[in-house]
Tab-separated table of C-alpha atoms in Angstrom:
chain	number	residue	atom	x	y	z
A	1	MET	CA	-15.729	17.565	6.119
A	2	LYS	CA	-18.679	17.020	3.864
A	3	LYS	CA	-17.764	13.773	2.106
A	4	ILE	CA	-16.198	10.711	3.717
A	5	ILE	CA	-15.251	7.445	2.032
A	6	LEU	CA	-15.200	4.155	3.941
A	7	LEU	CA	-12.929	1.620	2.253
A	8	GLY	CA	-12.437	-2.049	3.001
A	9	ASN	CA	-12.430	-5.521	1.531
A	10	LYS	CA	-16.084	-6.602	1.621
A	11	ASN	CA	-14.994	-10.228	1.203
A	12	LYS	CA	-13.763	-10.114	4.808
A	13	LYS	CA	-16.507	-10.629	7.379
A	14	ARG	CA	-14.917	-8.516	10.122
A	15	VAL	CA	-14.497	-5.585	7.714
A	16	ARG	CA	-18.149	-5.803	6.577
A	17	GLU	CA	-19.414	-6.018	10.151
A	18	THR	CA	-17.248	-3.158	11.431
A	19	ILE	CA	-18.216	-0.823	8.581
A	20	ALA	CA	-21.911	-1.682	9.078
A	21	GLU	CA	-21.601	-1.004	12.815
A	22	LEU	CA	-19.762	2.334	12.455
A	23	GLU	CA	-21.468	3.675	9.313
A	24	PRO	CA	-24.232	5.514	11.275
A	25	LEU	CA	-21.552	7.532	13.144
A	26	PHE	CA	-20.209	8.806	9.834
A	27	ARG	CA	-23.657	9.435	8.304
A	28	LYS	CA	-24.579	11.754	11.205
A	29	ARG	CA	-21.828	14.138	10.096
A	30	ALA	CA	-21.208	13.719	6.366
A	31	HIS	CA	-22.213	12.208	3.062
A	32	VAL	CA	-20.725	8.696	3.063
A	33	SER	CA	-19.609	6.454	0.203
A	34	ILE	CA	-18.513	2.872	0.783
A	35	ILE	CA	-15.919	1.435	-1.579
A	36	ASP	CA	-14.842	-2.185	-1.827
A	37	ILE	CA	-11.076	-2.279	-2.328
A	38	SER	CA	-11.310	-5.803	-3.740
A	39	ASP	CA	-13.479	-4.519	-6.616
A	40	GLU	CA	-11.504	-3.594	-9.722
A	41	GLY	CA	-13.893	-0.780	-10.696
A	42	GLU	CA	-12.498	2.668	-11.485
A	43	THR	CA	-12.727	5.633	-9.116
A	44	ASP	CA	-11.965	8.395	-11.636
A	45	GLY	CA	-14.845	10.724	-10.687
A	46	LEU	CA	-14.538	10.086	-6.963
A	47	SER	CA	-13.811	12.935	-4.575
A	48	ALA	CA	-13.908	13.188	-0.797
A	49	ASP	CA	-12.575	15.197	2.099
A	50	LEU	CA	-11.451	12.148	4.088
A	51	ALA	CA	-11.179	8.362	3.798
A	52	PHE	CA	-11.292	5.753	6.545
A	53	VAL	CA	-9.691	2.440	5.570
A	54	PHE	CA	-10.789	-0.675	7.467
A	55	GLY	CA	-8.325	-3.586	7.637
A	56	GLY	CA	-4.593	-3.872	8.062
A	57	ASP	CA	-1.628	-2.488	6.195
A	58	GLY	CA	-2.613	-4.462	3.095
A	59	ALA	CA	-5.967	-2.660	3.041
A	60	ILE	CA	-4.267	0.737	3.263
A	61	LEU	CA	-1.914	-0.152	0.416
A	62	ALA	CA	-4.867	-1.397	-1.676
A	63	ALA	CA	-6.807	1.796	-0.864
A	64	CYS	CA	-3.860	3.901	-2.070
A	65	ARG	CA	-3.871	2.008	-5.359
A	66	LYS	CA	-7.669	2.260	-5.559
A	67	LEU	CA	-7.642	6.025	-5.027
A	68	ASN	CA	-4.787	6.226	-7.544
A	69	GLY	CA	-2.955	9.308	-6.313
A	70	LYS	CA	-6.025	11.357	-5.364
A	71	GLN	CA	-5.172	13.833	-2.626
A	72	ILE	CA	-7.605	12.402	-0.056
A	73	PRO	CA	-6.342	12.123	3.542
A	74	MET	CA	-6.646	8.556	4.874
A	75	ILE	CA	-7.005	7.129	8.360
A	76	GLY	CA	-6.449	3.424	8.935
A	77	VAL	CA	-8.718	1.450	11.270
A	78	HIS	CA	-6.750	-1.629	12.294
A	79	LEU	CA	-8.613	-4.909	11.755
A	80	GLY	CA	-5.844	-6.931	10.138
A	81	LYS	CA	-2.796	-8.859	11.233
A	82	PHE	CA	-0.323	-6.006	10.770
A	83	GLY	CA	-1.050	-2.429	11.740
A	84	PHE	CA	2.057	-0.356	11.176
A	85	LEU	CA	0.097	2.032	8.940
A	86	ALA	CA	-3.390	1.505	10.425
A	87	GLU	CA	-3.314	3.269	13.776
A	88	LEU	CA	-6.908	3.385	15.067
A	89	THR	CA	-8.933	0.634	16.666
A	90	PRO	CA	-12.681	0.493	15.923
A	91	GLN	CA	-13.306	1.662	19.501
A	92	GLU	CA	-11.380	4.900	18.827
A	93	VAL	CA	-13.311	5.907	15.684
A	94	SER	CA	-16.075	7.881	17.452
A	95	GLN	CA	-13.639	9.962	19.520
A	96	THR	CA	-11.432	10.509	16.470
A	97	LEU	CA	-14.410	11.758	14.421
A	98	GLU	CA	-15.230	14.263	17.182
A	99	LYS	CA	-11.661	15.592	17.086
A	100	ILE	CA	-11.684	15.831	13.288
A	101	PHE	CA	-14.958	17.772	13.193
A	102	ALA	CA	-13.624	20.051	15.957
A	103	GLY	CA	-10.610	20.805	13.743
A	104	LYS	CA	-8.177	19.059	16.097
A	105	TYR	CA	-6.076	17.055	13.670
A	106	VAL	CA	-2.842	17.168	11.709
A	107	ILE	CA	-2.382	15.743	8.223
A	108	SER	CA	1.020	14.158	7.558
A	109	GLN	CA	2.173	14.003	3.981
A	110	ARG	CA	3.380	10.651	2.645
A	111	MET	CA	5.492	10.031	-0.420
A	112	LEU	CA	3.859	7.901	-3.114
A	113	LEU	CA	5.980	6.065	-5.674
A	114	ALA	CA	4.849	6.143	-9.294
A	115	CYS	CA	6.395	3.135	-11.031
A	116	GLN	CA	6.633	1.973	-14.621
A	117	VAL	CA	8.128	-1.213	-16.020
A	118	ILE	CA	9.406	-0.538	-19.529
A	119	ARG	CA	10.513	-3.284	-21.880
A	120	SER	CA	11.655	-2.566	-25.468
A	121	LYS	CA	10.613	1.079	-25.040
A	122	GLN	CA	7.023	0.032	-24.212
A	123	VAL	CA	5.390	0.563	-20.818
A	124	ILE	CA	4.197	-2.907	-19.820
A	125	LYS	CA	3.117	-2.122	-16.249
A	126	GLU	CA	2.268	1.025	-14.290
A	127	THR	CA	1.516	1.118	-10.597
A	128	SER	CA	1.956	3.219	-7.488
A	129	GLY	CA	3.182	2.370	-4.025
A	130	LEU	CA	2.934	3.942	-0.593
A	131	ASN	CA	5.609	1.800	1.021
A	132	ASP	CA	7.695	0.142	-1.680
A	133	ALA	CA	7.992	-1.128	-5.221
A	134	VAL	CA	9.393	-4.589	-5.922
A	135	ILE	CA	10.732	-5.688	-9.291
A	136	SER	CA	11.880	-9.289	-9.493
A	137	ARG	CA	12.914	-11.877	-12.024
A	138	SER	CA	10.689	-14.650	-13.272
A	139	SER	CA	11.314	-18.101	-11.856
A	140	LEU	CA	13.135	-19.156	-15.046
A	141	SER	CA	15.670	-16.334	-15.275
A	142	ARG	CA	18.821	-15.979	-13.237
A	143	LEU	CA	19.770	-12.327	-13.470
A	144	ILE	CA	17.937	-9.383	-14.897
A	145	SER	CA	19.269	-6.025	-15.984
A	146	ILE	CA	17.387	-3.139	-14.394
A	147	LYS	CA	17.914	0.477	-15.419
A	148	LEU	CA	16.785	2.781	-12.633
A	149	TYR	CA	15.367	6.169	-13.585
A	150	ILE	CA	14.328	8.813	-11.085
A	151	ASN	CA	12.228	11.694	-12.394
A	152	GLY	CA	13.043	10.613	-15.952
A	153	LYS	CA	16.825	10.611	-15.471
A	154	GLU	CA	18.858	7.410	-15.608
A	155	VAL	CA	20.594	6.850	-12.283
A	156	THR	CA	22.245	3.443	-12.627
A	157	THR	CA	21.903	-0.084	-13.980
A	158	TYR	CA	21.665	-3.155	-11.758
A	159	SER	CA	22.314	-6.780	-12.697
A	160	SER	CA	20.479	-8.701	-10.011
A	161	ASP	CA	17.549	-10.963	-9.270
A	162	GLY	CA	15.432	-7.944	-8.320
A	163	LEU	CA	15.173	-4.489	-6.857
A	164	ILE	CA	13.195	-3.042	-3.955
A	165	ILE	CA	12.692	0.708	-3.702
A	166	SER	CA	11.166	1.977	-0.482
A	167	THR	CA	9.587	5.276	0.561
A	168	PRO	CA	10.161	6.744	4.034
A	169	SER	CA	6.952	4.964	5.101
A	170	GLY	CA	8.957	1.780	4.595
A	171	SER	CA	7.559	-1.631	3.887
A	172	THR	CA	5.772	-3.963	6.267
A	173	ALA	CA	8.321	-6.656	5.463
A	174	HIS	CA	11.166	-4.313	6.410
A	175	SER	CA	9.394	-3.374	9.653
A	176	LEU	CA	9.136	-7.057	10.557
A	177	SER	CA	12.775	-7.865	9.811
């Protein structure tokens, strides 16, 4: 592990303080970059061996969008309200780093949805999702017609007020229900 990224929302005081407190631990072992997930800047040229995401599940989902499909393993450090995806506490980071640098870790693969909204044969929105993708009607419409394609093949058409597609990681909302 030569390059580690620390990601978090710098607008949140607890995230800023925790990253500042733990940053020296990371710098002892690797080159460190800190990325603000609330910043809309691009990360095209970014590469790393590992990313630590500070916050809750929302921070991990934002980090996935920020890294835009880059194959960088991520570890969540739970500072938020919900921690289904963020497993570590700040107190466990030092011990976890020792295990990682000793080669005692397993990387689990997660499915990432790549989603496009197409209207009149034009892509109007593209995004990705670790847990789910939600397509819903505007407040003025009653029903919408949604054609579902998977890997470029039409699967079915729905007439509904929306559609939620979930990966095996599931959605936080589903976990709470």
